[in-house]
Amino acid sequence: MDFLIRTKMKKEKLIQHRTPFYCYDLKLLNQTLDQAQTHAKKHDYHIHYAMKANTNDRILEVIQSKNFGADCVSGNEVKKALEKGFKPNQIAFAGVGKSDEEIEIGLQNDIFTFNCESVQEIEIINELATKANKVARIALRLNPNVDAKTHKYITTGLEENKFGINSWELEGLLEKLPSLSNIKVTGLHFHIGSQITSMTPFKNLCIRVNELNQWFLDRGIHIEHLNLGGGLGIDYQNPKENPIPDFELFFGVFKQFLEPRVHQEIHFELGRSLVANCGSLISKVLYIKNGIKTNFAIIDAGMTELIRPALYQASHSIENLTSVSSDSEFYDVVGPICESSDCFGKKIELKPTKRGDYIKIHSTGAYGEVMTSGYNLREQNPVVFV
Ligand SMILES: *Cc1c(COP(=O)(O)O)cnc(C)c1O
């Protein structure tokens, strides 16, 4: 595997760690973050790291040190961001179902914004802010009805999705706003989905945002910032050839098609594209068994360590690290959990694989470690940094 070759980490080194384990390449993380910041800064764009992708302490520390903001989706994420040194005025708090306790955490810490997803949520934030004698800065998460053309479970910007305030609610909301005295609308927020690899949905988003921005302007509402969310995809099929997403192209689309007013700040919330490729899941082969079409390689990692294939039909590049053969064979790579969906890939081409071989599942730095579960009373995974 690339980092093994680079760092000359040999099999003896691998054996020191109990499998399965997550392994993070901090050099690649740093390079990815630098690229993202370089291309964002060219246009004066601000990036908040979408923490839900990976909340590992070391990773958060590196990201914080490079002057990213944080995008949080729970009260505990807000607390964690503060603990790791993100400044309150860099913290956005999103989510369709913020509890009263979570809202209070945001209020007490004077965060940058609450990204609000329903009219009732705004009323409750106003109530709680009044009680706390605070004025809450909010951004309206608007549902732009733009198809992200990604897997349906990670599509969020269509009217059929639970996210955001729909356009037919806006008039009513504006009538209500003057009575909500402890709310200040400072921004408009959008997030159309995740793992988006074509730039067309982002272009369509810009066109819709321009209309909505104008709509608010026409009604005399001053919007200080536009938050375009995250969603930039990575190359799961060829992680070695394409380790870093094309941030220049991504931000360039917004530069070209978005029409902000003077003084309007532009914010993004990137998760996957910043951290996915720097992580991998290392697992050991327990058994090989004959199947009807291909052999099964039963490995010691399962959906309890990496749920993306079972949850989103996601596919990750898989590699045998220790087989020295130059041949290849096909395997269904499966985990030990008692569910048929506990499968990392069917008909995967690997070097001839036997019990004890080490398997690397690539690009698992986002929505990997954070989604592990204790189902089947599974052991917690160790984490290794290189
Ligand atoms: C998950 C999420 C993100 C990050 O999405 P990525 O695809 O990981 O970049 C950004 N904003 C919101 C509101 C989210 O829910």
Tab-separated table of C-alpha atoms and ligand atoms in Angstrom:
chain	number	residue	atom	x	y	z
A	1	MET	CA	0.000	0.000	0.000
A	2	ASP	CA	1.203	3.504	-0.717
A	3	PHE	CA	2.012	4.535	2.828
A	4	LEU	CA	3.595	1.179	3.545
A	5	ILE	CA	5.871	1.587	0.586
A	6	ARG	CA	6.583	5.224	1.405
A	7	THR	CA	7.315	4.621	5.039
A	8	LYS	CA	8.739	1.151	4.478
A	9	MET	CA	6.247	-0.140	7.007
A	10	LYS	CA	6.732	-3.879	6.788
A	11	LYS	CA	4.515	-6.766	7.672
A	12	GLU	CA	6.248	-7.018	11.066
A	13	LYS	CA	5.116	-3.455	11.741
A	14	LEU	CA	1.558	-4.214	10.687
A	15	ILE	CA	1.428	-7.159	13.037
A	16	GLN	CA	2.041	-4.870	16.008
A	17	HIS	CA	-1.506	-3.608	15.667
A	18	ARG	CA	-4.615	-5.607	16.406
A	19	THR	CA	-6.832	-5.690	13.321
A	20	PRO	CA	-9.052	-4.242	12.112
A	21	PHE	CA	-7.744	-0.709	12.533
A	22	TYR	CA	-8.107	2.673	10.900
A	23	CYS	CA	-4.910	4.150	9.574
A	24	TYR	CA	-4.542	7.844	8.720
A	25	ASP	CA	-1.927	9.365	6.436
A	26	LEU	CA	-1.290	12.769	8.006
A	27	LYS	CA	0.922	13.910	5.151
A	28	LEU	CA	-1.857	13.426	2.629
A	29	LEU	CA	-4.287	15.106	5.027
A	30	ASN	CA	-2.014	18.143	5.244
A	31	GLN	CA	-1.576	18.309	1.482
A	32	THR	CA	-5.317	18.047	0.909
A	33	LEU	CA	-6.109	20.765	3.440
A	34	ASP	CA	-3.459	23.067	1.959
A	35	GLN	CA	-4.842	22.611	-1.549
A	36	ALA	CA	-8.370	23.343	-0.374
A	37	GLN	CA	-7.315	26.489	1.500
A	38	THR	CA	-5.121	27.735	-1.340
A	39	HIS	CA	-7.924	27.557	-3.874
A	40	ALA	CA	-10.568	28.895	-1.482
A	41	LYS	CA	-8.429	31.853	-0.419
A	42	LYS	CA	-7.947	32.919	-4.035
A	43	HIS	CA	-11.616	33.911	-4.057
A	44	ASP	CA	-11.830	34.902	-0.393
A	45	TYR	CA	-13.997	31.873	0.363
A	46	HIS	CA	-14.315	30.483	3.895
A	47	ILE	CA	-14.322	26.739	4.565
A	48	HIS	CA	-15.950	25.130	7.569
A	49	TYR	CA	-14.932	21.515	8.072
A	50	ALA	CA	-18.045	19.326	8.307
A	51	MET	CA	-17.053	17.528	11.472
A	52	LYS	CA	-19.440	14.658	11.125
A	53	ALA	CA	-17.153	13.155	8.463
A	54	ASN	CA	-14.443	12.424	11.018
A	55	THR	CA	-14.158	13.571	14.636
A	56	ASN	CA	-10.877	11.874	15.461
A	57	ASP	CA	-8.962	14.194	17.842
A	58	ARG	CA	-5.736	14.320	15.870
A	59	ILE	CA	-7.498	14.991	12.622
A	60	LEU	CA	-9.509	17.799	14.196
A	61	GLU	CA	-6.331	19.308	15.622
A	62	VAL	CA	-4.649	19.364	12.217
A	63	ILE	CA	-7.712	20.890	10.555
A	64	GLN	CA	-8.104	23.506	13.273
A	65	SER	CA	-4.445	24.453	12.987
A	66	LYS	CA	-4.993	25.309	9.321
A	67	ASN	CA	-7.619	27.867	10.114
A	68	PHE	CA	-10.754	26.087	8.975
A	69	GLY	CA	-14.069	26.811	10.643
A	70	ALA	CA	-16.319	24.001	11.847
A	71	ASP	CA	-19.715	22.838	10.663
A	72	CYS	CA	-21.478	20.921	13.413
A	73	VAL	CA	-24.631	18.835	13.428
A	74	SER	CA	-25.059	18.184	17.156
A	75	GLY	CA	-24.531	19.947	20.455
A	76	ASN	CA	-21.683	17.588	21.235
A	77	GLU	CA	-19.987	18.464	17.966
A	78	VAL	CA	-20.237	22.148	18.893
A	79	LYS	CA	-18.650	21.378	22.273
A	80	LYS	CA	-15.953	19.259	20.665
A	81	ALA	CA	-15.145	21.972	18.118
A	82	LEU	CA	-14.697	24.511	20.925
A	83	GLU	CA	-12.596	22.050	22.914
A	84	LYS	CA	-10.322	21.614	19.883
A	85	GLY	CA	-9.793	25.350	19.519
A	86	PHE	CA	-12.240	26.316	16.781
A	87	LYS	CA	-13.472	29.813	17.581
A	88	PRO	CA	-17.170	30.393	18.299
A	89	ASN	CA	-17.406	32.792	15.356
A	90	GLN	CA	-16.183	29.987	13.063
A	91	ILE	CA	-18.871	27.498	14.112
A	92	ALA	CA	-22.020	26.828	12.097
A	93	PHE	CA	-24.634	24.518	13.599
A	94	ALA	CA	-26.914	22.635	11.188
A	95	GLY	CA	-29.445	19.826	11.534
A	96	VAL	CA	-33.189	19.312	11.094
A	97	GLY	CA	-33.720	18.249	14.698
A	98	LYS	CA	-31.777	20.381	17.161
A	99	SER	CA	-32.928	19.721	20.730
A	100	ASP	CA	-33.495	22.588	23.180
A	101	GLU	CA	-30.336	21.587	25.066
A	102	GLU	CA	-28.313	21.667	21.870
A	103	ILE	CA	-29.663	25.086	20.909
A	104	GLU	CA	-28.711	26.363	24.355
A	105	ILE	CA	-25.116	25.185	23.852
A	106	GLY	CA	-24.966	27.232	20.657
A	107	LEU	CA	-26.518	30.283	22.333
A	108	GLN	CA	-24.256	30.195	25.369
A	109	ASN	CA	-21.210	30.100	23.113
A	110	ASP	CA	-22.337	32.817	20.675
A	111	ILE	CA	-21.662	30.697	17.617
A	112	PHE	CA	-21.420	32.119	14.101
A	113	THR	CA	-24.833	30.783	12.987
A	114	PHE	CA	-27.587	28.315	13.505
A	115	ASN	CA	-28.440	26.939	10.080
A	116	CYS	CA	-32.202	26.654	10.491
A	117	GLU	CA	-34.267	24.067	8.719
A	118	SER	CA	-37.885	24.864	9.656
A	119	VAL	CA	-40.105	27.758	10.676
A	120	GLN	CA	-40.883	26.121	14.004
A	121	GLU	CA	-37.177	25.674	14.761
A	122	ILE	CA	-36.662	29.427	14.249
A	123	GLU	CA	-39.525	30.187	16.648
A	124	ILE	CA	-38.007	27.906	19.290
A	125	ILE	CA	-34.517	29.408	18.863
A	126	ASN	CA	-36.098	32.851	19.291
A	127	GLU	CA	-37.838	31.698	22.484
A	128	LEU	CA	-34.678	30.186	23.949
A	129	ALA	CA	-32.573	33.184	22.894
A	130	THR	CA	-35.047	35.536	24.577
A	131	LYS	CA	-34.786	33.518	27.796
A	132	ALA	CA	-30.989	33.585	27.603
A	133	ASN	CA	-30.998	37.281	26.744
A	134	LYS	CA	-29.111	36.674	23.510
A	135	VAL	CA	-29.638	37.457	19.870
A	136	ALA	CA	-29.149	34.338	17.753
A	137	ARG	CA	-27.578	34.750	14.334
A	138	ILE	CA	-29.283	32.373	11.943
A	139	ALA	CA	-28.948	31.323	8.345
A	140	LEU	CA	-32.008	30.001	6.584
A	141	ARG	CA	-31.317	26.596	5.107
A	142	LEU	CA	-33.313	26.758	1.924
A	143	ASN	CA	-34.278	23.751	-0.088
A	144	PRO	CA	-33.161	24.743	-3.599
A	145	ASN	CA	-34.826	21.749	-5.294
A	146	VAL	CA	-31.625	20.962	-7.180
A	147	ASP	CA	-30.863	17.335	-7.985
A	148	ALA	CA	-27.376	16.384	-6.826
A	149	LYS	CA	-27.486	13.232	-8.969
A	150	THR	CA	-25.927	11.135	-6.244
A	151	HIS	CA	-27.181	8.128	-4.226
A	152	LYS	CA	-30.706	8.768	-2.940
A	153	TYR	CA	-29.654	8.351	0.696
A	154	ILE	CA	-27.172	11.224	0.355
A	155	THR	CA	-29.383	13.525	-1.714
A	156	THR	CA	-30.642	16.375	0.435
A	157	GLY	CA	-31.621	19.266	-1.843
A	158	LEU	CA	-34.914	18.052	-3.319
A	159	GLU	CA	-38.356	19.107	-2.107
A	160	GLU	CA	-39.114	15.480	-1.226
A	161	ASN	CA	-36.194	15.480	1.270
A	162	LYS	CA	-36.649	16.425	4.920
A	163	PHE	CA	-33.957	19.126	4.746
A	164	GLY	CA	-34.305	22.870	4.530
A	165	ILE	CA	-37.163	25.343	4.319
A	166	ASN	CA	-39.232	24.964	1.161
A	167	SER	CA	-39.887	27.933	-1.111
A	168	TRP	CA	-43.649	27.984	-0.387
A	169	GLU	CA	-42.937	28.693	3.296
A	170	LEU	CA	-40.795	31.766	2.712
A	171	GLU	CA	-43.525	34.414	2.441
A	172	GLY	CA	-45.070	33.281	5.713
A	173	LEU	CA	-41.693	33.224	7.402
A	174	LEU	CA	-40.884	36.788	6.329
A	175	GLU	CA	-44.171	38.008	7.807
A	176	LYS	CA	-43.230	36.381	11.097
A	177	LEU	CA	-39.635	37.600	11.270
A	178	PRO	CA	-40.289	41.109	12.672
A	179	SER	CA	-41.972	39.570	15.721
A	180	LEU	CA	-38.977	37.307	16.391
A	181	SER	CA	-36.904	39.937	18.134
A	182	ASN	CA	-34.046	37.707	19.338
A	183	ILE	CA	-33.263	36.343	15.895
A	184	LYS	CA	-31.071	37.976	13.312
A	185	VAL	CA	-31.099	36.478	9.832
A	186	THR	CA	-27.532	36.789	8.624
A	187	GLY	CA	-27.231	34.151	5.948
A	188	LEU	CA	-28.710	31.775	3.428
A	189	HIS	CA	-27.589	28.168	3.616
A	190	PHE	CA	-27.735	25.337	1.087
A	191	HIS	CA	-26.470	21.767	0.980
A	192	ILE	CA	-27.679	19.570	-1.856
A	193	GLY	CA	-26.029	16.259	-1.029
A	194	SER	CA	-22.791	14.370	-0.836
A	195	GLN	CA	-20.293	12.556	-3.072
A	196	ILE	CA	-21.143	14.815	-6.013
A	197	THR	CA	-18.604	14.260	-8.783
A	198	SER	CA	-20.142	16.278	-11.630
A	199	MET	CA	-19.917	20.070	-11.482
A	200	THR	CA	-23.356	20.484	-13.107
A	201	PRO	CA	-25.370	20.211	-9.869
A	202	PHE	CA	-23.141	22.900	-8.306
A	203	LYS	CA	-23.670	25.156	-11.305
A	204	ASN	CA	-27.438	24.592	-11.021
A	205	LEU	CA	-27.197	25.387	-7.332
A	206	CYS	CA	-25.498	28.728	-8.096
A	207	ILE	CA	-28.273	29.704	-10.502
A	208	ARG	CA	-30.928	28.923	-7.887
A	209	VAL	CA	-28.984	30.716	-5.127
A	210	ASN	CA	-28.736	33.842	-7.304
A	211	GLU	CA	-32.539	33.878	-7.654
A	212	LEU	CA	-33.124	33.380	-3.945
A	213	ASN	CA	-30.504	35.960	-3.007
A	214	GLN	CA	-32.273	38.471	-5.263
A	215	TRP	CA	-35.651	37.506	-3.758
A	216	PHE	CA	-34.437	38.464	-0.273
A	217	LEU	CA	-32.781	41.625	-1.537
A	218	ASP	CA	-36.049	42.681	-3.206
A	219	ARG	CA	-37.750	42.352	0.158
A	220	GLY	CA	-35.195	44.503	1.904
A	221	ILE	CA	-33.509	41.703	3.828
A	222	HIS	CA	-29.786	42.138	4.097
A	223	ILE	CA	-27.961	38.827	3.745
A	224	GLU	CA	-24.382	38.936	5.043
A	225	HIS	CA	-23.274	35.509	3.940
A	226	LEU	CA	-24.114	32.720	1.528
A	227	ASN	CA	-23.231	29.205	2.653
A	228	LEU	CA	-23.119	26.740	-0.215
A	229	GLY	CA	-22.624	23.625	1.927
A	230	GLY	CA	-20.376	20.711	1.015
A	231	GLY	CA	-20.793	17.663	-1.141
A	232	LEU	CA	-17.692	17.637	-3.327
A	233	GLY	CA	-17.002	13.976	-4.128
A	234	ILE	CA	-13.778	12.007	-4.228
A	235	ASP	CA	-12.520	9.305	-6.592
A	236	TYR	CA	-13.292	6.080	-4.716
A	237	GLN	CA	-12.307	3.966	-7.726
A	238	ASN	CA	-8.803	5.380	-8.230
A	239	PRO	CA	-7.632	6.757	-4.901
A	240	LYS	CA	-3.950	6.326	-5.763
A	241	GLU	CA	-4.146	8.208	-9.057
A	242	ASN	CA	-6.470	10.890	-7.646
A	243	PRO	CA	-5.735	11.297	-3.962
A	244	ILE	CA	-6.763	14.964	-3.800
A	245	PRO	CA	-10.054	16.304	-5.199
A	246	ASP	CA	-9.958	19.128	-7.738
A	247	PHE	CA	-10.650	22.057	-5.416
A	248	GLU	CA	-9.622	24.537	-8.073
A	249	LEU	CA	-12.336	23.297	-10.418
A	250	PHE	CA	-14.915	23.157	-7.602
A	251	PHE	CA	-14.388	26.686	-6.300
A	252	GLY	CA	-14.008	27.910	-9.885
A	253	VAL	CA	-17.601	26.869	-10.647
A	254	PHE	CA	-18.851	29.101	-7.827
A	255	LYS	CA	-16.574	31.921	-8.895
A	256	GLN	CA	-18.011	31.683	-12.374
A	257	PHE	CA	-21.718	31.229	-11.677
A	258	LEU	CA	-22.461	32.688	-8.264
A	259	GLU	CA	-23.371	36.376	-8.143
A	260	PRO	CA	-22.838	37.577	-4.589
A	261	ARG	CA	-23.537	41.218	-3.660
A	262	VAL	CA	-20.649	43.376	-2.494
A	263	HIS	CA	-19.670	42.503	1.079
A	264	GLN	CA	-21.465	39.160	0.982
A	265	GLU	CA	-19.176	36.468	2.377
A	266	ILE	CA	-19.119	33.036	0.760
A	267	HIS	CA	-18.849	29.971	2.985
A	268	PHE	CA	-18.545	26.254	2.295
A	269	GLU	CA	-18.860	23.176	4.468
A	270	LEU	CA	-16.613	20.433	3.154
A	271	GLY	CA	-16.383	17.079	4.874
A	272	ARG	CA	-15.616	14.078	2.719
A	273	SER	CA	-13.376	15.861	0.216
A	274	LEU	CA	-11.012	16.971	3.009
A	275	VAL	CA	-10.568	13.708	4.882
A	276	ALA	CA	-11.793	10.661	2.922
A	277	ASN	CA	-8.644	9.721	1.082
A	278	CYS	CA	-6.269	10.115	3.994
A	279	GLY	CA	-7.881	7.194	5.839
A	280	SER	CA	-7.875	3.480	5.226
A	281	LEU	CA	-9.215	0.473	7.055
A	282	ILE	CA	-6.706	-2.327	7.535
A	283	SER	CA	-8.103	-5.777	8.106
A	284	LYS	CA	-6.862	-9.362	8.169
A	285	VAL	CA	-8.252	-12.300	6.219
A	286	LEU	CA	-9.785	-14.881	8.534
A	287	TYR	CA	-10.967	-17.490	6.065
A	288	ILE	CA	-11.316	-18.224	2.397
A	289	LYS	CA	-14.335	-20.234	1.417
A	290	ASN	CA	-15.704	-21.438	-1.886
A	291	GLY	CA	-18.809	-19.744	-3.220
A	292	ILE	CA	-20.860	-20.558	-6.302
A	293	LYS	CA	-19.443	-17.819	-8.514
A	294	THR	CA	-16.398	-16.523	-6.706
A	295	ASN	CA	-14.617	-17.342	-3.491
A	296	PHE	CA	-15.409	-15.457	-0.335
A	297	ALA	CA	-12.613	-13.665	1.466
A	298	ILE	CA	-13.929	-13.341	5.001
A	299	ILE	CA	-12.074	-10.523	6.731
A	300	ASP	CA	-12.067	-9.380	10.345
A	301	ALA	CA	-13.578	-5.940	9.576
A	302	GLY	CA	-17.300	-5.728	9.043
A	303	MET	CA	-20.117	-3.231	8.658
A	304	THR	CA	-19.520	-2.431	12.330
A	305	GLU	CA	-16.227	-0.802	11.288
A	306	LEU	CA	-17.298	0.534	7.878
A	307	ILE	CA	-20.998	0.768	7.155
A	308	ARG	CA	-20.896	2.749	3.906
A	309	PRO	CA	-21.175	-0.257	1.558
A	310	ALA	CA	-24.146	-1.658	3.514
A	311	LEU	CA	-25.819	1.718	4.012
A	312	TYR	CA	-25.255	3.518	0.704
A	313	GLN	CA	-24.144	0.712	-1.633
A	314	ALA	CA	-20.804	2.495	-1.626
A	315	SER	CA	-17.783	0.799	-3.147
A	316	HIS	CA	-14.224	1.265	-1.973
A	317	SER	CA	-11.048	0.199	-3.675
A	318	ILE	CA	-9.708	-2.935	-1.937
A	319	GLU	CA	-6.163	-4.249	-2.024
A	320	ASN	CA	-4.244	-7.232	-0.662
A	321	LEU	CA	-1.151	-5.719	0.975
A	322	THR	CA	0.825	-8.818	1.717
A	323	SER	CA	0.307	-11.294	-1.130
A	324	VAL	CA	3.437	-11.292	-3.282
A	325	SER	CA	1.976	-13.096	-6.280
A	326	SER	CA	1.643	-11.314	-9.610
A	327	ASP	CA	-1.567	-13.240	-10.442
A	328	SER	CA	-5.046	-12.183	-9.514
A	329	GLU	CA	-8.351	-13.831	-8.640
A	330	PHE	CA	-11.875	-12.671	-7.888
A	331	TYR	CA	-13.347	-12.601	-4.406
A	332	ASP	CA	-16.451	-11.440	-2.641
A	333	VAL	CA	-14.906	-9.545	0.258
A	334	VAL	CA	-17.195	-9.918	3.261
A	335	GLY	CA	-17.181	-9.222	6.984
A	336	PRO	CA	-18.032	-11.428	9.952
A	337	ILE	CA	-21.347	-9.785	10.911
A	338	CYS	CA	-24.605	-11.760	10.724
A	339	GLU	CA	-26.134	-9.702	7.901
A	340	SER	CA	-25.972	-10.379	4.179
A	341	SER	CA	-25.393	-6.679	3.564
A	342	ASP	CA	-22.093	-7.035	5.457
A	343	CYS	CA	-20.185	-7.146	2.186
A	344	PHE	CA	-17.437	-4.764	1.025
A	345	GLY	CA	-17.613	-5.749	-2.602
A	346	LYS	CA	-18.532	-8.537	-4.977
A	347	LYS	CA	-16.160	-9.932	-7.606
A	348	ILE	CA	-13.233	-7.884	-6.389
A	349	GLU	CA	-9.953	-8.575	-8.163
A	350	LEU	CA	-7.198	-9.314	-5.654
A	351	LYS	CA	-3.862	-11.053	-5.660
A	352	PRO	CA	-4.345	-14.708	-4.601
A	353	THR	CA	-5.501	-14.306	-1.025
A	354	LYS	CA	-5.107	-16.585	1.962
A	355	ARG	CA	-5.776	-16.621	5.680
A	356	GLY	CA	-3.587	-14.083	7.472
A	357	ASP	CA	-3.167	-11.683	4.543
A	358	TYR	CA	-3.652	-7.987	5.234
A	359	ILE	CA	-6.363	-6.172	3.299
A	360	LYS	CA	-6.539	-2.426	2.806
A	361	ILE	CA	-9.899	-0.788	2.169
A	362	HIS	CA	-9.067	2.610	0.685
A	363	SER	CA	-10.659	6.038	1.162
A	364	THR	CA	-12.315	5.402	4.489
A	365	GLY	CA	-11.299	8.643	6.217
A	366	ALA	CA	-14.814	10.093	5.894
A	367	TYR	CA	-17.924	8.500	7.376
A	368	GLY	CA	-15.827	5.491	8.417
A	369	GLU	CA	-14.502	5.575	11.954
A	370	VAL	CA	-17.302	7.943	13.046
A	371	MET	CA	-19.969	5.452	12.009
A	372	THR	CA	-18.548	2.414	13.813
A	373	SER	CA	-20.980	0.623	16.077
A	374	GLY	CA	-20.875	-1.891	18.872
A	375	TYR	CA	-23.342	-4.209	17.127
A	376	ASN	CA	-22.541	-7.847	17.971
A	377	LEU	CA	-20.547	-6.445	20.927
A	378	ARG	CA	-17.672	-5.771	18.578
A	379	GLU	CA	-14.339	-4.565	19.930
A	380	GLN	CA	-13.387	-0.895	19.540
A	381	ASN	CA	-10.769	-0.351	16.842
A	382	PRO	CA	-7.306	0.955	17.493
A	383	VAL	CA	-6.232	3.909	15.310
A	384	VAL	CA	-2.805	4.313	13.730
A	385	PHE	CA	-1.231	7.451	12.240
A	386	VAL	CA	1.577	7.505	9.711
B	1	LIG	C1	-22.870	16.376	5.753
B	1	LIG	C2	-22.980	17.799	5.527
B	1	LIG	C3	-21.919	18.494	4.937
B	1	LIG	C4	-20.664	17.824	4.408
B	1	LIG	O1	-20.921	17.030	3.306
B	1	LIG	P1	-19.693	16.350	2.518
B	1	LIG	O2	-20.348	15.643	1.408
B	1	LIG	O3	-19.019	15.427	3.463
B	1	LIG	O4	-18.802	17.439	2.040
B	1	LIG	C5	-22.052	19.856	4.804
B	1	LIG	N1	-23.149	20.521	5.238
B	1	LIG	C6	-24.174	19.880	5.820
B	1	LIG	C7	-25.331	20.649	6.286
B	1	LIG	C8	-24.127	18.498	5.983
B	1	LIG	O5	-25.147	17.872	6.542
